[in-house]
mmCIF file of C-alpha atoms in Angstrom:
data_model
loop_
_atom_site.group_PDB
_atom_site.id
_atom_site.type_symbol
_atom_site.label_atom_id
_atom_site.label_comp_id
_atom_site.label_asym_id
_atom_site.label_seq_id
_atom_site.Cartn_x
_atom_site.Cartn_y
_atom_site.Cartn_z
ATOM 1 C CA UNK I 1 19.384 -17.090 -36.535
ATOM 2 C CA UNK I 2 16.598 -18.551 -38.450
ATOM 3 C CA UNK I 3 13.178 -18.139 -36.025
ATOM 4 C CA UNK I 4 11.229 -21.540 -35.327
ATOM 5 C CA UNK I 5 7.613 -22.377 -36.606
ATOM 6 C CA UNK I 6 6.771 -22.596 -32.973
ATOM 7 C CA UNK I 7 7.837 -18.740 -32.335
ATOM 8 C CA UNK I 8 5.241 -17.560 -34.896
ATOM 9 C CA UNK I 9 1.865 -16.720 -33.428
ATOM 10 C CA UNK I 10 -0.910 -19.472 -34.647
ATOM 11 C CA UNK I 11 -3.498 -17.155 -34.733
ATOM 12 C CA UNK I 12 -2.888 -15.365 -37.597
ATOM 13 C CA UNK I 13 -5.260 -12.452 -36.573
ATOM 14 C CA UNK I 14 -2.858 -11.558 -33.882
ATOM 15 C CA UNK I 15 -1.424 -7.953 -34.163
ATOM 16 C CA UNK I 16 0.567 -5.449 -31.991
ATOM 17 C CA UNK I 17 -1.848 -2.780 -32.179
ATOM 18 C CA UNK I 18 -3.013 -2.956 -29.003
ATOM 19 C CA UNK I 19 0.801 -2.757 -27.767
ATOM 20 C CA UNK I 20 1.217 0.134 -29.662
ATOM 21 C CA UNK I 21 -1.777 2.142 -28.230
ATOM 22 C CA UNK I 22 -0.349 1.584 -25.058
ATOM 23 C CA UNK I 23 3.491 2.228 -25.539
ATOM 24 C CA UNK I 24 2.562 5.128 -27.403
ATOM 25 C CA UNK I 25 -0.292 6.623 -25.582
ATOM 26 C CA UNK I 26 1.589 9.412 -24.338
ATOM 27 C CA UNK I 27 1.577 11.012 -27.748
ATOM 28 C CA UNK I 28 -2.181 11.066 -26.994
ATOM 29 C CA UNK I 29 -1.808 13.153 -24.095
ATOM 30 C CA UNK I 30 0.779 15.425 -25.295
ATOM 31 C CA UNK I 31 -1.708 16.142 -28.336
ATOM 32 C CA UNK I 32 -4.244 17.338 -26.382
ATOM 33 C CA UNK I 33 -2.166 19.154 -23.593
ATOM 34 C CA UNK I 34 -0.530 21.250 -26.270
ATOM 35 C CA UNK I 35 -4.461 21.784 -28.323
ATOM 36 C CA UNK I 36 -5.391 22.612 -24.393
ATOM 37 C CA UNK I 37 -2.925 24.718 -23.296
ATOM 38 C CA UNK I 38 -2.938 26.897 -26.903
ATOM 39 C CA UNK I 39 -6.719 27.422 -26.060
ATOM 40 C CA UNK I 40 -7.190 25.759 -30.243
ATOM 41 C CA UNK I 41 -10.677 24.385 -28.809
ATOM 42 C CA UNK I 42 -11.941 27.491 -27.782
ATOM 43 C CA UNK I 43 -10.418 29.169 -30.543
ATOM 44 C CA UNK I 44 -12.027 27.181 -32.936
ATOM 45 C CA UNK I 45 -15.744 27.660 -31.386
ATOM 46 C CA UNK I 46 -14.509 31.623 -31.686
ATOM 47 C CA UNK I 47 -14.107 30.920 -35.246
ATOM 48 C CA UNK I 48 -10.729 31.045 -35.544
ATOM 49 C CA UNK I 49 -11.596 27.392 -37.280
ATOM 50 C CA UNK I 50 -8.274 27.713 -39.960
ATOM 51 C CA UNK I 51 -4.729 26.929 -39.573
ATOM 52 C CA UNK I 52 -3.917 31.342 -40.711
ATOM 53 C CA UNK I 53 -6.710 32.601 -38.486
ATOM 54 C CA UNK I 54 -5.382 30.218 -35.574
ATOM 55 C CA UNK I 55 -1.551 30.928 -36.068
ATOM 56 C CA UNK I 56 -2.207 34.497 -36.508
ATOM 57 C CA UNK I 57 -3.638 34.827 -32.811
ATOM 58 C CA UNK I 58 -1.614 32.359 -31.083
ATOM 59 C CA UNK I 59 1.284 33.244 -33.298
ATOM 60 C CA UNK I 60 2.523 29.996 -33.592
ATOM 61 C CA UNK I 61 3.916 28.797 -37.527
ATOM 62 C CA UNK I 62 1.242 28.072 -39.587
ATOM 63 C CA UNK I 63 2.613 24.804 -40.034
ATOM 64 C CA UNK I 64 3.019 23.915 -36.762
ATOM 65 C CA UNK I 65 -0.766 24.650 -36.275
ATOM 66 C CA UNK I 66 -1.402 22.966 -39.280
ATOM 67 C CA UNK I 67 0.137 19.824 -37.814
ATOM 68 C CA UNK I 68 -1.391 19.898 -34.104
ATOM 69 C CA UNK I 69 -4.743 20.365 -35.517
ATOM 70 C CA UNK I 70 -4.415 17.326 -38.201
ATOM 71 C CA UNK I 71 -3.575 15.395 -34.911
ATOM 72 C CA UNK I 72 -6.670 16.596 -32.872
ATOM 73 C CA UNK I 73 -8.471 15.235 -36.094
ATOM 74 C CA UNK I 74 -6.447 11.552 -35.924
ATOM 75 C CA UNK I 75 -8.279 11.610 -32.349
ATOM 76 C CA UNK I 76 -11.410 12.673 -33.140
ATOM 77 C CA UNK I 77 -11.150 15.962 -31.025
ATOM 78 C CA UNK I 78 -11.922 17.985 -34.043
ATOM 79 C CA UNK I 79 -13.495 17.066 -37.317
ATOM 80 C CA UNK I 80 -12.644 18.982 -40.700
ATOM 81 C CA UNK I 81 -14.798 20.057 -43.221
ATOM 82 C CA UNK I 82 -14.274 21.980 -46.332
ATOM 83 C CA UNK I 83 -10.745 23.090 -44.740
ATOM 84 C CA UNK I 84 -12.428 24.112 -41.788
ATOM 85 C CA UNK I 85 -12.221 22.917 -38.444
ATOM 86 C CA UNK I 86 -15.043 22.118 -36.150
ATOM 87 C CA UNK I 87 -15.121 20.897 -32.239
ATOM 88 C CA UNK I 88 -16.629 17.062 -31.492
ATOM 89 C CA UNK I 89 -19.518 17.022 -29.245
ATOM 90 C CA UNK I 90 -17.586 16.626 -25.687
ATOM 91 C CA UNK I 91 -14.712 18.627 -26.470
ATOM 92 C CA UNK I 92 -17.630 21.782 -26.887
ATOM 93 C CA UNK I 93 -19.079 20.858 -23.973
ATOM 94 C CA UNK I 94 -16.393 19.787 -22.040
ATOM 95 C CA UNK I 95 -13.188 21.863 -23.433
ATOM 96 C CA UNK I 96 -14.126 25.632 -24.469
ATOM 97 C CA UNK I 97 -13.717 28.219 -21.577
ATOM 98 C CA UNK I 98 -16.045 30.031 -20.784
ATOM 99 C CA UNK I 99 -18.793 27.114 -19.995
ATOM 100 C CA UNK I 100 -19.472 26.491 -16.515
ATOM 101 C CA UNK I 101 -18.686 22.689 -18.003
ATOM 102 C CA UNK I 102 -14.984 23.776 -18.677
ATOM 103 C CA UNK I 103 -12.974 20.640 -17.418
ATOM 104 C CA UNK I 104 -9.534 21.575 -19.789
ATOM 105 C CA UNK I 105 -7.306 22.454 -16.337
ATOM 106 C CA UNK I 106 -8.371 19.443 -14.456
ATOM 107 C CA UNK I 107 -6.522 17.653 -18.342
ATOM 108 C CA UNK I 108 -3.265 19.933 -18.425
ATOM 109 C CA UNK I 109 -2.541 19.858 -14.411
ATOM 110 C CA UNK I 110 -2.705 16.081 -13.606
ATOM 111 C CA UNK I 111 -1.364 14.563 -16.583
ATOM 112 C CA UNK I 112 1.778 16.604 -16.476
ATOM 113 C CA UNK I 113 2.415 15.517 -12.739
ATOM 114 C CA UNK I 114 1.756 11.762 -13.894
ATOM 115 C CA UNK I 115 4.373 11.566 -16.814
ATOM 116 C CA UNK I 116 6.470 12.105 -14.184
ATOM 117 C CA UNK I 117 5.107 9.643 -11.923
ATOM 118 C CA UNK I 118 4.930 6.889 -14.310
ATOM 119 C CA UNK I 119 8.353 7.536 -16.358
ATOM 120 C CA UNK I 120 9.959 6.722 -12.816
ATOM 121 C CA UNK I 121 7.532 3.602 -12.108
ATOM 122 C CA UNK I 122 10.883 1.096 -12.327
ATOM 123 C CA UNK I 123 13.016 3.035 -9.598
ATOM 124 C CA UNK I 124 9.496 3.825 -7.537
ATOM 125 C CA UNK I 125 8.344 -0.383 -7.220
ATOM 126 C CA UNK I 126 12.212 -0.645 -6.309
ATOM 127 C CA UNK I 127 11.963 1.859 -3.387
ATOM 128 C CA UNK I 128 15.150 3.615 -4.435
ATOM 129 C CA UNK I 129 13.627 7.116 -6.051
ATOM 130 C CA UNK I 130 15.628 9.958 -5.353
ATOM 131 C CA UNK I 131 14.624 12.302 -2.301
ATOM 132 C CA UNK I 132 14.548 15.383 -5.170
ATOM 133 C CA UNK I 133 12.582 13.350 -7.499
ATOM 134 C CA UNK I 134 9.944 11.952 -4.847
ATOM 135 C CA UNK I 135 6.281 14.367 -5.634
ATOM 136 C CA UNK I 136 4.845 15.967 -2.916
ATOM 137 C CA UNK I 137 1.363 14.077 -1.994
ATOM 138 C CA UNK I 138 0.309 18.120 -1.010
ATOM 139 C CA UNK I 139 1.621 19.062 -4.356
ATOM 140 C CA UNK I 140 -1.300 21.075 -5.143
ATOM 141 C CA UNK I 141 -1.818 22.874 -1.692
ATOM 142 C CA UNK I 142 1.570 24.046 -1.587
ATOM 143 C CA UNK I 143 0.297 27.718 -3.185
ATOM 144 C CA UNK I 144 -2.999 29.312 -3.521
ATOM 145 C CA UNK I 145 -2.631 29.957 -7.424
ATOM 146 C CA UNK I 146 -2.193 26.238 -7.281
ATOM 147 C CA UNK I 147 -4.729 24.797 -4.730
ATOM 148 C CA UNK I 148 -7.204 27.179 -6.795
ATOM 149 C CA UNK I 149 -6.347 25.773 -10.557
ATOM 150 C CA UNK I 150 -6.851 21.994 -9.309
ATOM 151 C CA UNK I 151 -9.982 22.948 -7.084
ATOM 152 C CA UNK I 152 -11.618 24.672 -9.175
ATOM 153 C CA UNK I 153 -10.849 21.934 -12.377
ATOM 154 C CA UNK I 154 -12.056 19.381 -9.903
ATOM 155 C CA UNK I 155 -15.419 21.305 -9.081
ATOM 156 C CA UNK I 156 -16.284 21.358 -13.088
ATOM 157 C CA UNK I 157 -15.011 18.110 -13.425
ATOM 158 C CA UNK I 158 -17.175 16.379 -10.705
ATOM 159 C CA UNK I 159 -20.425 18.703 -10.755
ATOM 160 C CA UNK I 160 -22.552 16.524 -12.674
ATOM 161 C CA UNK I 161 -21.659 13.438 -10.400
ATOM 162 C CA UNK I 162 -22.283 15.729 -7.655
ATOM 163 C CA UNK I 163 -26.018 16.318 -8.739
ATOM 164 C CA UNK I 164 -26.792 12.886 -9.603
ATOM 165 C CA UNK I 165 -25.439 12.129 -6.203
ATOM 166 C CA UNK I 166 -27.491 14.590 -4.280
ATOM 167 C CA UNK I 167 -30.659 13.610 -6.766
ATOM 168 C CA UNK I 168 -30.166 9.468 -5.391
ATOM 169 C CA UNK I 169 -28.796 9.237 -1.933
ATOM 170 C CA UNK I 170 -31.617 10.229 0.717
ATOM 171 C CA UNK I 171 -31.053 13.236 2.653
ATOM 172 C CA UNK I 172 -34.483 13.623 4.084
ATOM 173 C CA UNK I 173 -33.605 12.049 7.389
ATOM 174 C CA UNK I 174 -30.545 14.319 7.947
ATOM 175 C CA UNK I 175 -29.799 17.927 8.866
ATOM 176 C CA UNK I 176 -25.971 18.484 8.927
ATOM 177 C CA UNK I 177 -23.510 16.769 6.458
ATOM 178 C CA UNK I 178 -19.658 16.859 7.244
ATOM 179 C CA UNK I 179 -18.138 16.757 3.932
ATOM 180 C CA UNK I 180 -14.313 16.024 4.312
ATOM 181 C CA UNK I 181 -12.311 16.734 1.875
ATOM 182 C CA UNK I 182 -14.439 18.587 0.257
ATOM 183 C CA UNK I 183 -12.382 20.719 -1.744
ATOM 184 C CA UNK I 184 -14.554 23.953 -3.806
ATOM 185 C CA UNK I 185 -18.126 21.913 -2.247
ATOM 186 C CA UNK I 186 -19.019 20.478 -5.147
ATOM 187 C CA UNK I 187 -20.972 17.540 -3.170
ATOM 188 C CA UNK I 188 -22.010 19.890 -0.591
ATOM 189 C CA UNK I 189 -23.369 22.750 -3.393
ATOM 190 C CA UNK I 190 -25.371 19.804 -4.959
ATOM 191 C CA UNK I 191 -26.817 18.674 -1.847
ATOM 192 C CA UNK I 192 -27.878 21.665 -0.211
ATOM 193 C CA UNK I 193 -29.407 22.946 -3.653
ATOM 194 C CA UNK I 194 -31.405 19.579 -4.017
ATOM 195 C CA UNK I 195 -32.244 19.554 0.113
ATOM 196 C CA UNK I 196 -33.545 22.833 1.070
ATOM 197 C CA UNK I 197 -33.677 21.494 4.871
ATOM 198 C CA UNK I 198 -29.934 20.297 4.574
ATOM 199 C CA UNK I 199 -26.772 22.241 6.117
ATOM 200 C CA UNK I 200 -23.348 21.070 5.258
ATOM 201 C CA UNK I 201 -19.573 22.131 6.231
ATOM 202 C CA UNK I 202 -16.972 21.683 3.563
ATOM 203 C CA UNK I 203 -13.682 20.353 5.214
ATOM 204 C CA UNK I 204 -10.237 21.010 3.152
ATOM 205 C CA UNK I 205 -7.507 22.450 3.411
ATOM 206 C CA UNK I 206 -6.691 26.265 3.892
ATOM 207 C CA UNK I 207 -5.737 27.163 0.254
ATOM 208 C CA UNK I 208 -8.615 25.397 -0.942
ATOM 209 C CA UNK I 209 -10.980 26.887 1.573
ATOM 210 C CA UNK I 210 -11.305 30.161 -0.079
ATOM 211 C CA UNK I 211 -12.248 28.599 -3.531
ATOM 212 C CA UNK I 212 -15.284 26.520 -1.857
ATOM 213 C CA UNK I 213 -16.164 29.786 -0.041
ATOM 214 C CA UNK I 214 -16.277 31.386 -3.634
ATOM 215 C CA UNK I 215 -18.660 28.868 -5.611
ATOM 216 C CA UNK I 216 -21.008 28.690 -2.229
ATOM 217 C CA UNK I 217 -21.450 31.985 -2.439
ATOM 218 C CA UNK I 218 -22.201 31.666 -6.191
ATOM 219 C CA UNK I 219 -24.799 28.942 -5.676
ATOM 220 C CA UNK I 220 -26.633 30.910 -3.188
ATOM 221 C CA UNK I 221 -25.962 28.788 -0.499
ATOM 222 C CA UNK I 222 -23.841 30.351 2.123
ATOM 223 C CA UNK I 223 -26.417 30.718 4.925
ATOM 224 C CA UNK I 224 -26.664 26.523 4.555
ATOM 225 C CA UNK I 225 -23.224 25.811 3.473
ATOM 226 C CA UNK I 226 -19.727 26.619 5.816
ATOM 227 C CA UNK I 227 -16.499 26.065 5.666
ATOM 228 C CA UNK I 228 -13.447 24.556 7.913
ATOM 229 C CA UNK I 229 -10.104 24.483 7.124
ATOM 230 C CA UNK I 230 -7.623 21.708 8.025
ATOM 231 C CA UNK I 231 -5.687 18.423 7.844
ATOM 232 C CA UNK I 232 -6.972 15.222 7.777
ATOM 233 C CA UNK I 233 -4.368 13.463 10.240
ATOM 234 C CA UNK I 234 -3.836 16.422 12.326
ATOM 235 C CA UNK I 235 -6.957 18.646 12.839
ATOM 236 C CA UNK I 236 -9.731 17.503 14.819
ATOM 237 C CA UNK I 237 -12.789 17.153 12.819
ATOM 238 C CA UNK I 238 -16.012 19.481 13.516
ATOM 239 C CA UNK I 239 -18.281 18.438 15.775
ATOM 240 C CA UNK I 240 -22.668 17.752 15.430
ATOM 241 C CA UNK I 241 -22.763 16.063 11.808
ATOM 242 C CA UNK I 242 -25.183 13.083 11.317
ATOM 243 C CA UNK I 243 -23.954 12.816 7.917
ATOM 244 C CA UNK I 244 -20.687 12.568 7.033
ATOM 245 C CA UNK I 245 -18.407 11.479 4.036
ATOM 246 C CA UNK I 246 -15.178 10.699 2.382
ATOM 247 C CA UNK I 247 -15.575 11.408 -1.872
ATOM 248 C CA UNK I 248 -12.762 10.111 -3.770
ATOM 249 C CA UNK I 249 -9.937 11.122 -1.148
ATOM 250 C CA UNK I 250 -8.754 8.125 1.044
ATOM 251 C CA UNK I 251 -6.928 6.685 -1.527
ATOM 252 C CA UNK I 252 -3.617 8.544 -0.905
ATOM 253 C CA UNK I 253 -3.346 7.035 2.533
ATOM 254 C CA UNK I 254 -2.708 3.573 3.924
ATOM 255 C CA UNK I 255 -4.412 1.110 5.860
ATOM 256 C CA UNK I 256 -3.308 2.202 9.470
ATOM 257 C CA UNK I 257 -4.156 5.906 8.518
ATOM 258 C CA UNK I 258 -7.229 5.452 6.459
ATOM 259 C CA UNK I 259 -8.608 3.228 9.883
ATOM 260 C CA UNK I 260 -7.645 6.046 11.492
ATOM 261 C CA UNK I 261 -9.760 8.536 9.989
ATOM 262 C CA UNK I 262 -12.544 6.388 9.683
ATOM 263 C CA UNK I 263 -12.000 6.372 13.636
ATOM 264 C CA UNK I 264 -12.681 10.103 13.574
ATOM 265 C CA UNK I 265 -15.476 10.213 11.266
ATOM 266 C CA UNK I 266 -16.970 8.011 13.527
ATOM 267 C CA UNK I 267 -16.425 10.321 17.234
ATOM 268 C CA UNK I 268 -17.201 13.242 15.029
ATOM 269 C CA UNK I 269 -20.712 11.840 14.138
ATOM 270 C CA UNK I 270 -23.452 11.600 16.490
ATOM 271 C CA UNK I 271 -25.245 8.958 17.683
ATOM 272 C CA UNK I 272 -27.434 7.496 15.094
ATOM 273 C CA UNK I 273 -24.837 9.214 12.250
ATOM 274 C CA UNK I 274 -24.001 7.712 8.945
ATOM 275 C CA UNK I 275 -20.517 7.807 6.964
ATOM 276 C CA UNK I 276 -20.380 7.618 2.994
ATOM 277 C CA UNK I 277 -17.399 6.831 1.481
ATOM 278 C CA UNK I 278 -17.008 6.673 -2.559
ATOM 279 C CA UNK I 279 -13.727 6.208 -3.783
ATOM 280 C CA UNK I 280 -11.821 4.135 -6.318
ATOM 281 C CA UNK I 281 -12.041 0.389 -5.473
ATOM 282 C CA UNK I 282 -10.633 -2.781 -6.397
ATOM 283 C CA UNK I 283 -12.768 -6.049 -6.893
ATOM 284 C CA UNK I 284 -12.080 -8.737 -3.990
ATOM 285 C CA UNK I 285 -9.592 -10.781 -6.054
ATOM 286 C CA UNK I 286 -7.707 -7.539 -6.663
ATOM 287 C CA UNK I 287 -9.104 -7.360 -10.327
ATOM 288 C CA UNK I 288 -11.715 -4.630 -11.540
ATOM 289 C CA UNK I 289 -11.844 -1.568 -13.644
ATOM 290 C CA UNK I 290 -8.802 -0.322 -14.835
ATOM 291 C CA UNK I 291 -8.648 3.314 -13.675
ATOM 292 C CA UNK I 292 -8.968 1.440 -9.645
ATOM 293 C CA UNK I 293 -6.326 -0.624 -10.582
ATOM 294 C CA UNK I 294 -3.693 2.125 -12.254
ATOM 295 C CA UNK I 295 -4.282 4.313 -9.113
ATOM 296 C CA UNK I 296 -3.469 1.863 -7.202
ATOM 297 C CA UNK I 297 -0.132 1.098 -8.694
ATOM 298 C CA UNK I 298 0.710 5.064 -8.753
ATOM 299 C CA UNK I 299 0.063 5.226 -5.203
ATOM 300 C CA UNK I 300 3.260 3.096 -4.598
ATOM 301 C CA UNK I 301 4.814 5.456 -7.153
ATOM 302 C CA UNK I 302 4.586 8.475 -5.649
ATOM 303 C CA UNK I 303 5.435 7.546 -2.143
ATOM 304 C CA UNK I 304 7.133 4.565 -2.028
ATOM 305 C CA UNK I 305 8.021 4.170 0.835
ATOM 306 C CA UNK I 306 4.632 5.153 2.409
ATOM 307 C CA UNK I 307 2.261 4.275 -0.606
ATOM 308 C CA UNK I 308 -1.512 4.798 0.063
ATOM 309 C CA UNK I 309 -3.965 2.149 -1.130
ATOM 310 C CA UNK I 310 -6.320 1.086 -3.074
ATOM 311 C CA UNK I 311 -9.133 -1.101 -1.030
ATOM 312 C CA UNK I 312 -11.759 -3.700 -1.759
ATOM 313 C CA UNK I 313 -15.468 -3.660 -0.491
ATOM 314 C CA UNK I 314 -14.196 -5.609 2.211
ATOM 315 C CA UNK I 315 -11.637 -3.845 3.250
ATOM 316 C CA UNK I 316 -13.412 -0.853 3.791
ATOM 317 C CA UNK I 317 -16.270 -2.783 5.435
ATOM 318 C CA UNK I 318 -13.555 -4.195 7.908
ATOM 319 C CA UNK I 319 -12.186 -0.615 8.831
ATOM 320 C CA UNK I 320 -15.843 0.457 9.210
ATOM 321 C CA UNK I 321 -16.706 -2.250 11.954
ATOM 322 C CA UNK I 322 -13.711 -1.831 13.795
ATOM 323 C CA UNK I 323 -14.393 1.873 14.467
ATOM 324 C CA UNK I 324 -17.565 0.825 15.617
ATOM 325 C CA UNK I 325 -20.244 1.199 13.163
ATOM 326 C CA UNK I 326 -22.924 -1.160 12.466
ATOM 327 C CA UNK I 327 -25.835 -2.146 9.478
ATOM 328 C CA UNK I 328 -22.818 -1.720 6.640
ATOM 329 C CA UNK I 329 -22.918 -1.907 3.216
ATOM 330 C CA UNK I 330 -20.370 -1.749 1.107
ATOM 331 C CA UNK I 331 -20.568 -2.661 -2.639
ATOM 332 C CA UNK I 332 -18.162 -3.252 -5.703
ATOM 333 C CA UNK I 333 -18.005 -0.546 -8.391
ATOM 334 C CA UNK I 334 -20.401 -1.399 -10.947
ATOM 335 C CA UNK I 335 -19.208 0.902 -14.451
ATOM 336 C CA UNK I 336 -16.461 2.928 -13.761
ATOM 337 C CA UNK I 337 -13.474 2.711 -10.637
ATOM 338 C CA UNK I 338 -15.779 4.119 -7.943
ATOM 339 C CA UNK I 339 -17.165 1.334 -5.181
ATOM 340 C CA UNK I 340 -19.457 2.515 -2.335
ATOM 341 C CA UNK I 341 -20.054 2.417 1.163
ATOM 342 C CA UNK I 342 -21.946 3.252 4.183
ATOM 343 C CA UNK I 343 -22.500 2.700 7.266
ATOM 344 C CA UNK I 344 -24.204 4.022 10.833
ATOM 345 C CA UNK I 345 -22.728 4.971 14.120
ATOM 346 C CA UNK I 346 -25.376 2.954 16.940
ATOM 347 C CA UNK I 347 -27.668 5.405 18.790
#
């Protein structure tokens, strides 16, 4: 079959290589799991910064070395130099153990459980996944060893975001901050450093609990800084916080449940209280910045048949004034997929 003029792109600058990054962006992620998970990044700021000195102490083949670590250079994780190898700027800082800026868990743990989120997205936006194949939304909580590997890759991950956090929002006119869902008290840590007047309660569940107990202690912080474990939907919150929030948790849950617990931030607070929530957010028209809009599809993937949800500003304003609280703001993200909002329980 001879193709038509009219099939052939007019634009003649028109490639595929944008479709290609994306159909083949897995390959990305398997790179650096494997680099990860072989410790080459820490190896190589060790000096083990050769394909022999790296295969001898990971005794993997040479060549297979050789190969993995000519791929970390095709993604500018590594740069090579006289046959030597040598870490990029944020992989040192970011990928080394050792640093208290280690994030390289946080980047073999969750991308594992997504491939096999996403390579089941057809049979998951059909509703007919298999009971077996369905993830567990507590996935991480369903063992210490494993609640402590994702808490503590999610306290390294977050802690700068956490100080910039505690450095901008004003604390000054509040003395006890419910932090729910707090997971190792990253926001809490950061706060209570920045706020020497400020006492907070970290809110998670049990097999997380001991983690957060661990890094307050660490900080110095555990006559300000305590600890309560429990479920969101099925343990009452604690009591006598004028400060209370939700950080980048409420998007596993639906409308009905996420109204719900804005309900009991609300009877937890007292009078004259104020609620934070920062989480991934769409735009009003259901556009925005990709990473809002991606979590928002793999909600419905893993739980399709009870997906949590991604909101607008709006949305989250609306379950804010039907629980009762007033002088609301609620704004779109502005860089990356995190929106914010606030708003104060009447005296």
């Amino acid at each position: 079959m001879t193709q038509s003029s009219t099939d052939t792109p007019q634009d003649e600058t028109l490639t595929t290589d944008r479709i290609d990054k994306m159909a083949f962006a897995a390959s990305q992620s398997g790179v650096l799991i494997a680099a990860l998970e072989l410790d080459l990044f820490t190896a190589i700021s060790e000096g083990f910064n050769e394909p022999a000195k790296f295969a001898e102490r990971t005794k993997v083949p040479v060549d297979s070395v050789d190969r993995l670590m000519s791929a970390c250079v095709g993604l500018k994780l590594i740069e090579k130099e006289d046959g030597k190898f040598f870490n990029t700027p944020d992989v040192d800082a970011f990928l080394v153990k050792g640093k208290t800026s280690y994030c390289g868990d946080f980047f073999t743990i969750q991308p594992k459980v997504d491939y096999n989120v996403w390579n089941d997205i057809v049979p998951s936006l059909r509703q007919s996944v298999p009971e077996n194949k369905k993830p567990n939304k507590g996935y991480y909580f369903e063992d210490s060893q494993s609640a402590r590997d994702y808490a503590v890759a999610l306290y390294n991950l977050r802690w700068k975001g956490a100080q910039r956090f505690a450095r901008r929002f004003d604390f000054s006119s509040y003395s006890l901050f419910l932090d729910l869902g707090g997971g190792a008290g990253t926001y809490s840590i950061a706060a209570a450093q920045e706020h020497s007047h400020l006492r907070a309660i970290v809110f998670d569940y049990a097999n997380v609990i001991p983690v957060a107990e661990e890094y307050i202690q660490k900080a110095g912080v555990s006559d300000r800084v305590k600890t309560v474990s429990g479920d969101f939907l099925d343990t009452e919150f604690p009591g006598g916080a004028d400060l209370a929030a939700y950080i980048t948790c409420l998007q596993v849950y639906g409308p009905e449940d996420v109204q719900f617990l804005v309900n009991k931030a609300f009877n937890a607070l007292v009078p004259g209280g104020g609620l934070i929530i920062i989480d991934y957010m769409m735009n009003e028209d259901k556009t925005g910045h990709p990473g809002a809009l991606f979590c928002h599809l793999y909600q419905k993937c893993i739980s399709p048949e009870n997906p949590g949800y991604v909101n607008t500003p709006t949305e989250f304003r609306d379950y804010l004034m039907k629980a009762g609280f007033v002088d609301i703001l609620a704004r779109e993200p502005r860089y990356g997929p995190m929106g914010f909002v606030f708003g104060k329980k009447p005296r």
